[in-house]
Short mmCIF file of C-alpha atoms and ligand atoms in Angstrom, two decimals:
data_model
loop_
_atom_site.label_atom_id
_atom_site.label_comp_id
_atom_site.label_asym_id
_atom_site.label_seq_id
_atom_site.Cartn_x
_atom_site.Cartn_y
_atom_site.Cartn_z
CA MET A 734 23.49 -15.12 -21.03
CA GLY A 735 20.56 -15.18 -23.29
CA MET A 736 19.40 -12.39 -25.58
CA ALA A 737 16.14 -10.39 -25.04
CA VAL A 738 14.56 -8.93 -28.48
CA LEU A 739 12.69 -6.23 -28.31
CA SER A 740 11.11 -4.89 -31.40
CA SER A 741 10.81 -0.75 -31.36
CA ALA A 742 7.79 1.00 -33.97
CA LYS A 743 9.77 1.06 -36.71
CA GLY A 744 10.91 -2.42 -37.03
CA ALA A 745 14.18 -1.90 -35.38
CA VAL A 746 15.62 -4.72 -32.80
CA LEU A 747 16.64 -3.69 -29.73
CA PRO A 748 18.96 -6.56 -28.35
CA CYS A 749 20.17 -6.73 -25.10
CA ALA A 750 21.94 -9.26 -22.96
CA CYS A 751 19.69 -11.17 -20.29
CA SER A 752 19.92 -13.72 -17.57
CA GLY A 753 17.28 -16.23 -17.37
CA ARG A 754 15.11 -14.37 -14.80
CA ALA A 755 15.33 -11.16 -17.02
CA LEU A 756 14.44 -13.03 -20.32
CA ALA A 757 11.25 -13.79 -18.64
CA LEU A 758 10.54 -10.29 -17.02
CA ALA A 759 11.83 -8.77 -20.08
CA ARG A 760 8.89 -10.75 -21.42
CA VAL A 761 6.37 -9.45 -19.40
CA LEU A 762 7.73 -5.97 -20.20
CA GLY A 763 8.64 -6.35 -24.09
CA SER A 764 4.98 -8.08 -24.94
CA GLY A 765 3.65 -4.67 -23.39
CA LEU A 766 6.37 -2.86 -24.96
CA ARG A 767 6.15 -4.49 -27.96
CA GLY A 768 2.59 -3.13 -28.51
CA ALA A 769 3.63 0.16 -27.21
CA PHE A 770 5.63 1.04 -30.09
CA ALA A 771 4.03 -0.41 -32.48
CA THR A 772 1.09 1.49 -31.69
CA ALA A 773 1.74 4.52 -30.25
CA GLY A 774 4.60 5.26 -32.83
CA GLY A 775 7.11 6.13 -29.97
CA SER A 776 10.65 4.86 -29.51
CA SER A 777 12.24 2.75 -27.49
CA SER A 778 14.36 4.30 -24.51
CA SER A 779 17.82 2.92 -25.70
CA LEU A 780 16.85 5.07 -28.72
CA LEU A 781 16.45 8.34 -26.45
CA PRO A 782 18.91 10.49 -25.41
CA ARG A 783 20.24 10.14 -21.93
CA ARG A 784 18.90 13.64 -21.13
CA TRP A 785 15.26 11.93 -21.74
CA ALA A 786 15.48 9.14 -18.93
CA SER A 787 14.33 10.09 -15.66
CA SER A 788 17.26 12.13 -13.43
CA LEU A 789 18.39 9.52 -10.96
CA PRO A 790 18.98 11.46 -7.59
CA GLN A 791 22.77 11.28 -8.08
CA GLN A 792 22.54 14.86 -7.83
CA LEU A 793 21.23 14.55 -4.39
CA GLU A 794 23.77 13.60 -1.62
CA PRO A 795 24.68 10.58 -1.40
CA ALA A 796 23.46 8.71 1.72
CA ASP A 797 25.66 8.73 5.04
CA ARG A 798 23.30 6.97 6.89
CA SER A 799 22.19 9.30 10.17
CA ASP A 800 23.55 8.22 13.44
CA GLU A 801 21.53 10.57 15.49
CA GLU A 802 18.79 8.57 17.74
CA SER A 803 16.24 11.46 17.74
CA GLY A 804 13.73 12.57 15.56
CA GLY A 805 14.47 16.54 16.42
CA GLU A 806 11.23 18.64 17.62
CA ILE A 807 8.79 15.98 16.73
CA ASP A 808 5.72 15.87 19.15
CA TRP A 809 5.71 11.78 19.38
CA ASP A 810 2.39 11.98 21.29
CA ASN A 811 0.60 14.13 18.42
CA LEU A 812 1.57 12.14 15.12
CA GLY A 813 -1.53 11.60 13.56
CA PHE A 814 -1.07 10.72 9.67
CA GLY A 815 0.76 13.93 8.66
CA LEU A 816 4.10 13.75 6.35
CA THR A 817 7.01 14.33 8.32
CA PRO A 818 9.72 14.43 5.81
CA THR A 819 12.28 12.30 7.03
CA ASP A 820 16.22 11.67 5.95
CA TYR A 821 16.63 9.04 3.47
CA MET A 822 14.97 7.46 0.61
CA TYR A 823 15.54 4.07 -1.57
CA VAL A 824 15.53 4.62 -5.57
CA MET A 825 15.91 1.70 -7.58
CA ARG A 826 15.64 1.99 -12.00
CA CYS A 827 14.87 -0.27 -14.69
CA SER A 828 14.65 0.57 -18.43
CA LEU A 829 14.08 -1.51 -21.01
CA GLU A 830 18.01 -1.77 -22.01
CA ASP A 831 18.00 -3.73 -18.39
CA CYS A 832 15.45 -6.03 -19.80
CA GLY A 833 13.07 -5.22 -16.88
CA VAL A 834 15.61 -5.96 -14.07
CA PHE A 835 15.72 -3.89 -11.34
CA SER A 836 19.57 -3.12 -10.24
CA GLY A 837 21.74 -0.68 -8.48
CA GLY A 838 19.25 0.54 -5.90
CA LYS A 839 20.85 2.75 -3.79
CA LEU A 840 19.61 5.66 -0.45
CA SER A 841 19.75 9.26 -1.33
CA ARG A 842 18.85 12.18 0.50
CA TYR A 843 15.38 12.42 0.62
CA GLY A 844 14.07 15.14 -2.11
CA ASN A 845 11.90 15.90 -4.98
CA ILE A 846 13.01 13.53 -8.10
CA GLU A 847 12.56 14.88 -11.72
CA LEU A 848 10.03 13.31 -13.81
CA SER A 849 9.32 13.66 -17.65
CA PRO A 850 6.31 15.94 -18.19
CA SER A 851 5.33 13.13 -20.50
CA SER A 852 6.10 10.02 -18.15
CA GLY A 853 4.03 6.90 -17.80
CA VAL A 854 2.99 7.74 -14.12
CA LEU A 855 2.03 11.66 -15.15
CA ASN A 856 0.28 10.89 -17.98
CA TYR A 857 -1.36 7.45 -17.73
CA GLY A 858 -1.63 6.97 -13.96
CA GLN A 859 0.85 4.04 -14.62
CA GLY A 860 2.06 3.38 -10.98
CA LEU A 861 1.01 1.18 -7.59
CA PHE A 862 2.15 1.86 -4.34
CA GLU A 863 2.34 0.29 -0.65
CA GLY A 864 1.58 1.01 2.98
CA MET A 865 4.08 -0.51 5.58
CA LYS A 866 5.19 -0.28 9.01
CA ALA A 867 8.46 -0.33 11.10
CA HIS A 868 7.78 -0.64 15.27
CA ARG A 869 10.65 0.30 17.41
CA ARG A 870 11.41 -3.32 19.55
CA PRO A 871 10.65 -3.00 23.29
CA ASP A 872 12.88 -5.39 24.63
CA ARG A 873 16.01 -4.47 22.51
CA ALA A 874 17.61 -2.58 20.04
CA GLY A 875 16.29 -2.75 16.44
CA TYR A 876 13.04 -2.78 14.30
CA THR A 877 10.25 -5.10 13.30
CA LEU A 878 8.58 -5.02 9.85
CA PHE A 879 5.30 -7.06 9.22
CA ARG A 880 5.02 -9.52 6.72
CA PRO A 881 7.21 -7.38 4.22
CA GLU A 882 7.17 -10.47 1.79
CA GLU A 883 3.52 -10.14 1.20
CA ASN A 884 3.63 -6.71 0.36
CA ALA A 885 6.31 -7.46 -2.04
CA ARG A 886 4.08 -10.23 -3.80
CA ARG A 887 1.31 -7.86 -3.70
CA MET A 888 3.54 -5.44 -5.73
CA GLN A 889 4.70 -7.68 -8.03
CA HIS A 890 0.92 -8.90 -8.91
CA GLY A 891 -0.22 -5.55 -9.48
CA ALA A 892 3.03 -4.59 -11.56
CA GLU A 893 1.68 -7.72 -14.01
CA ARG A 894 -1.99 -5.81 -14.01
CA MET A 895 -0.26 -2.23 -14.93
CA CYS A 896 2.32 -3.90 -17.62
CA MET A 897 5.47 -3.18 -15.13
CA PRO A 898 8.86 -5.01 -14.38
CA ALA A 899 8.65 -5.26 -10.44
CA PRO A 900 11.70 -5.67 -8.10
CA SER A 901 12.30 -9.60 -6.68
CA VAL A 902 10.78 -10.24 -2.76
CA GLU A 903 14.62 -9.82 -2.06
CA GLN A 904 15.24 -6.52 -3.65
CA PHE A 905 11.61 -4.95 -2.30
CA VAL A 906 12.19 -6.39 1.43
CA ASP A 907 16.30 -5.28 1.87
CA ALA A 908 15.15 -1.85 0.28
CA VAL A 909 12.60 -1.41 2.82
CA LYS A 910 15.57 -2.29 5.62
CA GLN A 911 17.52 -0.13 4.55
CA THR A 912 14.92 2.87 4.17
CA VAL A 913 14.45 2.21 7.90
CA LEU A 914 17.94 2.01 8.97
CA ALA A 915 18.54 5.02 7.33
CA ASN A 916 15.40 6.82 8.85
CA ARG A 917 16.14 5.34 12.35
CA ARG A 918 15.83 8.36 14.08
CA TRP A 919 12.48 8.85 12.54
CA VAL A 920 10.64 5.29 14.05
CA PRO A 921 8.47 6.74 16.80
CA PRO A 922 9.20 5.35 20.72
CA GLN A 923 7.48 1.96 21.75
CA GLY A 924 3.62 2.51 21.85
CA LYS A 925 3.32 6.24 20.00
CA GLY A 926 3.72 4.89 16.45
CA ALA A 927 5.34 3.40 13.33
CA LEU A 928 7.59 4.32 10.83
CA TYR A 929 5.63 4.27 7.63
CA LEU A 930 7.42 3.01 4.71
CA ARG A 931 5.95 4.07 1.29
CA PRO A 932 7.04 1.75 -1.39
CA LEU A 933 6.19 3.21 -4.71
CA LEU A 934 6.68 1.54 -8.55
CA ILE A 935 6.33 3.74 -11.19
CA GLY A 936 6.33 4.29 -15.13
CA SER A 937 8.93 6.84 -14.69
CA GLY A 938 9.75 7.19 -18.48
CA PRO A 939 8.54 8.84 -21.17
CA ILE A 940 6.02 7.91 -23.46
CA LEU A 941 3.43 10.10 -25.62
CA GLY A 942 0.61 7.31 -26.94
CA LEU A 943 -1.15 5.10 -24.84
CA ALA A 944 1.36 2.51 -23.79
CA PRO A 945 3.64 1.07 -21.47
CA ALA A 946 6.65 3.51 -20.19
CA PRO A 947 10.25 2.43 -21.53
CA GLU A 948 11.51 2.96 -17.59
CA TYR A 949 10.16 2.19 -14.30
CA THR A 950 11.30 3.52 -10.61
CA PHE A 951 11.12 1.60 -7.52
CA LEU A 952 11.23 4.30 -4.64
CA ILE A 953 10.54 3.52 -1.31
CA TYR A 954 10.44 6.85 1.39
CA ALA A 955 9.63 6.61 5.23
CA ALA A 956 7.62 9.01 7.55
CA PRO A 957 6.80 8.60 11.51
CA VAL A 958 2.97 8.40 11.87
CA GLY A 959 0.34 7.68 14.94
CA ASN A 960 -3.39 6.76 14.20
CA TYR A 961 -4.67 7.63 10.72
CA PHE A 962 -8.28 8.92 11.67
CA LYS A 963 -8.76 11.96 13.53
CA GLU A 964 -10.51 10.06 16.19
CA GLY A 965 -7.09 8.57 16.99
CA LEU A 966 -8.47 4.96 18.46
CA ALA A 967 -12.24 6.18 19.50
CA PRO A 968 -14.59 4.32 17.02
CA ILE A 969 -15.49 6.11 13.39
CA ASN A 970 -18.35 7.22 11.52
CA LEU A 971 -19.08 5.69 8.03
CA VAL A 972 -21.65 6.87 5.51
CA ILE A 973 -22.48 4.25 2.38
CA GLU A 974 -22.19 6.00 -0.81
CA ASP A 975 -24.38 4.33 -3.52
CA GLY A 976 -24.18 6.62 -6.22
CA ILE A 977 -20.08 6.66 -6.76
CA HIS A 978 -18.20 3.37 -6.99
CA ARG A 979 -14.49 2.53 -6.03
CA ALA A 980 -13.94 -0.36 -8.59
CA MET A 981 -15.74 -2.40 -10.88
CA PRO A 982 -15.91 -6.41 -11.99
CA GLY A 983 -12.90 -6.41 -14.92
CA GLY A 984 -11.02 -3.10 -13.26
CA THR A 985 -8.44 -2.80 -11.12
CA GLY A 986 -9.84 -2.46 -7.64
CA GLY A 987 -7.90 -5.65 -6.79
CA VAL A 988 -4.54 -4.18 -7.25
CA LYS A 989 -3.15 -1.05 -5.07
CA THR A 990 -2.68 1.22 -8.49
CA ILE A 991 -2.21 4.49 -7.47
CA THR A 992 -5.66 5.17 -9.89
CA ASN A 993 -7.79 3.73 -7.37
CA TYR A 994 -7.44 6.46 -5.11
CA ALA A 995 -7.90 10.18 -6.28
CA PRO A 996 -11.38 8.75 -7.37
CA VAL A 997 -12.50 8.41 -3.99
CA LEU A 998 -11.61 11.90 -2.90
CA LYS A 999 -14.39 13.99 -3.96
CA PRO A 1000 -17.42 11.11 -2.24
CA GLN A 1001 -14.65 11.47 0.79
CA MET A 1002 -14.34 14.93 1.48
CA ASP A 1003 -17.84 15.10 1.08
CA ALA A 1004 -18.84 12.65 3.59
CA LYS A 1005 -16.14 14.70 5.78
CA SER A 1006 -17.93 17.65 5.48
CA LYS A 1007 -21.20 16.13 6.60
CA GLY A 1008 -19.25 14.93 9.75
CA PHE A 1009 -18.38 11.49 8.78
CA THR A 1010 -14.96 10.16 9.01
CA ASP A 1011 -14.93 8.09 5.94
CA VAL A 1012 -16.78 6.80 2.51
CA LEU A 1013 -17.90 2.35 2.67
CA TYR A 1014 -18.43 1.94 -0.99
CA LEU A 1015 -21.04 -1.02 -2.25
CA ASP A 1016 -20.32 -2.97 -5.65
CA SER A 1017 -21.16 -1.36 -8.37
CA VAL A 1018 -23.76 -4.01 -9.96
CA HIS A 1019 -26.14 -4.70 -7.48
CA LYS A 1020 -25.62 -1.71 -5.46
CA ARG A 1021 -26.17 -4.00 -2.02
CA TYR A 1022 -22.87 -5.68 -1.21
CA LEU A 1023 -20.11 -4.04 1.00
CA GLU A 1024 -16.80 -3.46 -1.08
CA GLU A 1025 -14.29 -1.57 1.14
CA VAL A 1026 -13.65 2.11 2.58
CA SER A 1027 -11.44 4.53 1.01
CA SER A 1028 -8.69 3.65 2.51
CA CYS A 1029 -9.36 -0.05 4.38
CA ASN A 1030 -11.44 -3.09 4.15
CA VAL A 1031 -14.29 -4.10 6.20
CA PHE A 1032 -15.64 -6.62 8.64
CA VAL A 1033 -19.10 -7.21 10.09
CA VAL A 1034 -19.68 -9.81 13.40
CA LYS A 1035 -22.99 -11.41 14.15
CA GLY A 1036 -22.54 -13.62 16.99
CA GLY A 1037 -19.34 -15.95 16.84
CA VAL A 1038 -19.56 -15.50 12.82
CA VAL A 1039 -16.71 -12.63 11.60
CA ALA A 1040 -17.68 -11.69 7.89
CA THR A 1041 -15.64 -10.06 5.27
CA PRO A 1042 -16.65 -8.99 1.57
CA ALA A 1043 -14.44 -11.94 -0.49
CA THR A 1044 -11.68 -10.77 -2.48
CA ARG A 1045 -13.06 -11.24 -6.07
CA GLY A 1046 -11.01 -8.46 -7.92
CA THR A 1047 -12.87 -5.40 -7.11
CA ILE A 1048 -11.37 -5.21 -3.25
CA LEU A 1049 -7.75 -4.66 -2.19
CA PRO A 1050 -6.45 -7.86 -0.65
CA GLY A 1051 -5.47 -6.06 2.27
CA ILE A 1052 -2.43 -7.87 4.53
CA THR A 1053 -4.00 -6.56 7.58
CA ARG A 1054 -7.06 -8.11 6.57
CA LYS A 1055 -5.58 -11.67 5.63
CA SER A 1056 -3.97 -11.30 9.16
CA VAL A 1057 -6.82 -10.67 10.67
CA ILE A 1058 -9.10 -13.42 9.43
CA GLU A 1059 -6.08 -16.06 10.80
CA LEU A 1060 -6.22 -14.23 14.07
CA ALA A 1061 -9.87 -14.34 14.20
CA THR A 1062 -9.74 -17.93 13.12
CA ASP A 1063 -7.27 -19.12 15.83
CA ARG A 1064 -9.50 -17.14 18.45
CA GLY A 1065 -12.87 -19.67 17.56
CA TYR A 1066 -14.51 -17.18 15.74
CA LYS A 1067 -16.36 -18.40 12.41
CA VAL A 1068 -14.69 -16.41 9.65
CA GLU A 1069 -16.75 -15.96 6.30
CA GLU A 1070 -15.32 -14.26 3.20
CA ARG A 1071 -18.25 -14.12 0.88
CA LEU A 1072 -20.88 -11.40 -0.48
CA VAL A 1073 -21.65 -9.21 2.58
CA SER A 1074 -25.26 -7.37 1.85
CA ILE A 1075 -26.20 -4.19 3.66
CA ASP A 1076 -28.67 -6.46 5.15
CA ASP A 1077 -25.67 -8.59 6.60
CA LEU A 1078 -24.55 -4.91 7.81
CA MET A 1079 -27.81 -3.66 9.24
CA ASP A 1080 -28.34 -6.99 11.44
CA ALA A 1081 -24.45 -6.65 12.63
CA ASP A 1082 -23.69 -6.60 16.12
CA GLU A 1083 -20.05 -5.14 15.02
CA VAL A 1084 -18.31 -3.45 12.42
CA PHE A 1085 -14.85 -2.57 12.49
CA CYS A 1086 -12.16 -1.78 9.24
CA THR A 1087 -8.65 -3.17 8.44
CA GLY A 1088 -5.63 -1.47 6.74
CA THR A 1089 -2.02 -0.97 7.57
CA ALA A 1090 -2.57 2.73 8.06
CA VAL A 1091 -5.82 2.19 10.34
CA VAL A 1092 -4.32 -0.78 11.43
CA VAL A 1093 -7.80 -2.30 13.36
CA ALA A 1094 -10.74 0.93 13.69
CA PRO A 1095 -13.84 -0.14 15.36
CA VAL A 1096 -17.05 1.46 13.35
CA SER A 1097 -19.54 3.20 15.66
CA THR A 1098 -22.10 3.78 13.11
CA VAL A 1099 -23.30 3.61 9.42
CA THR A 1100 -25.42 6.11 8.00
CA TYR A 1101 -27.15 4.43 4.63
CA GLN A 1102 -29.76 6.50 2.63
CA GLY A 1103 -29.83 9.06 5.66
CA GLN A 1104 -30.51 6.54 8.08
CA LYS A 1105 -27.90 5.47 11.17
CA TYR A 1106 -27.25 2.25 11.99
CA ASP A 1107 -24.99 1.93 15.65
CA PHE A 1108 -22.98 -0.89 16.80
CA ARG A 1109 -21.20 -2.27 19.25
CA THR A 1110 -17.58 -0.42 20.29
CA GLY A 1111 -14.93 -0.43 23.33
CA PRO A 1112 -13.76 -3.31 25.63
CA ASP A 1113 -14.76 -6.78 25.02
CA THR A 1114 -15.51 -6.63 21.82
CA VAL A 1115 -14.35 -8.54 18.87
CA SER A 1116 -12.65 -5.88 17.43
CA GLN A 1117 -10.76 -5.11 20.35
CA LYS A 1118 -9.58 -8.45 20.73
CA LEU A 1119 -8.28 -8.25 17.29
CA HIS A 1120 -6.61 -5.16 17.84
CA THR A 1121 -4.96 -6.28 20.57
CA ALA A 1122 -3.61 -9.67 19.32
CA LEU A 1123 -2.42 -7.68 16.20
CA THR A 1124 -0.56 -4.97 17.50
CA SER A 1125 1.11 -7.14 20.11
CA ILE A 1126 2.88 -9.16 17.52
CA GLN A 1127 3.58 -5.83 15.36
CA MET A 1128 5.11 -4.27 18.33
CA GLY A 1129 7.11 -6.97 19.57
CA LEU A 1130 4.97 -7.35 22.98
CA ALA A 1131 3.51 -11.18 21.95
CA GLU A 1132 5.39 -13.84 20.73
CA ASP A 1133 5.10 -14.19 17.02
CA LYS A 1134 4.15 -17.49 16.97
CA LYS A 1135 3.47 -17.33 12.85
CA GLY A 1136 6.34 -15.87 11.80
CA TRP A 1137 5.11 -12.86 10.65
CA THR A 1138 7.69 -10.17 11.83
CA VAL A 1139 10.78 -9.68 10.33
CA ALA A 1140 13.35 -8.24 12.29
CA ILE A 1141 15.72 -5.08 11.18
CA ASP A 1142 19.02 -5.04 13.77
C1 LIG B 779 -2.28 2.05 3.81
O1 LIG B 779 -3.24 1.38 4.83
O2 LIG B 779 -1.11 1.44 4.05
C2 LIG B 779 -2.88 2.26 2.71
O3 LIG B 779 -1.78 2.47 1.59
C3 LIG B 779 -4.00 3.63 2.45
C4 LIG B 779 -3.59 4.94 2.30
C5 LIG B 779 -4.87 5.06 1.58
C6 LIG B 779 -3.54 5.20 3.73
#
């Protein structure tokens, strides 16, 4: 056991006994916190009365996994992407006292959580989220996750940018599995949708001056979902926004922070009020290169070439995006990750979007400066082939030669 020493504002030294791994994490957390306490004049969580720490869901009913097999009255044929509350959520905490190491995670009844009004996430947006899906297996009992380690690693990467400790990959995947099993009656029947998992990592501890929070909460909740867009599987209609930008160089566009999403609500609402499905954003410097859509990545197809904006910090490195690139390459397409201009888009045969929620969504039209551009959709398109290839693996209908799926039994 080593000893991590974290200093507080008043120069007090906060010792905590840590393992080697914890020491490394504590260094990440501690350096942020040292600065925080020095500049913000806050005090450490260990100096806070216990009542000031975020409430754990202990007061909620203890988890006794439901054995029920059905989701009750739910209409599996019309799921959409609305929130259907399920039975259990997973919660795990980590404070400065824990040296940046999460532990003691457990399932609790799904319900509201209590947060300090001065929590880091409420005041300064210190938070990340992930999106994942569990599918029911067609052949036998059990469920399948798609590349959950990738989500865990993306959360770790984002946590570093947002000055937060993160769960280990093993903790993350184990927590997701527990959440799926506890809510198994909510996993839709094969072909009707998936159980959507929403892992959150938030600065739950109280802080007043701008600084990393002294306590963090990792939480996963679940909801059965169908198609993301109201169009269902039908092609969508995008509008290019050239006045509002989603991200900027040096910003946080490349990590899945909660703060990337509220700012796109206004353009998204404006677009919807005009009959568009969603908004396609341009780069904030040249205002001529495609970035991504509010909730997904974008691809353009010309001949046998599939191109998508390269991830250079302003674009979310989507796990579906990465998988589709590999599947397209396997199928003989030339895939280019590069700058994709508006001219490339106008000249494209096909446009499609990718994301966990969205899956692979064909784009029928894109409107730019009042001009509408049409693209190929329907059977025999590249996007259709990639949709089938991807979902067949995710749903267990095709052999997973890539080792992307993780079974939950
Ligand atoms: C997902 O695709 O899982 C996302 O996180 C996007 C979200 C806006 C629904």
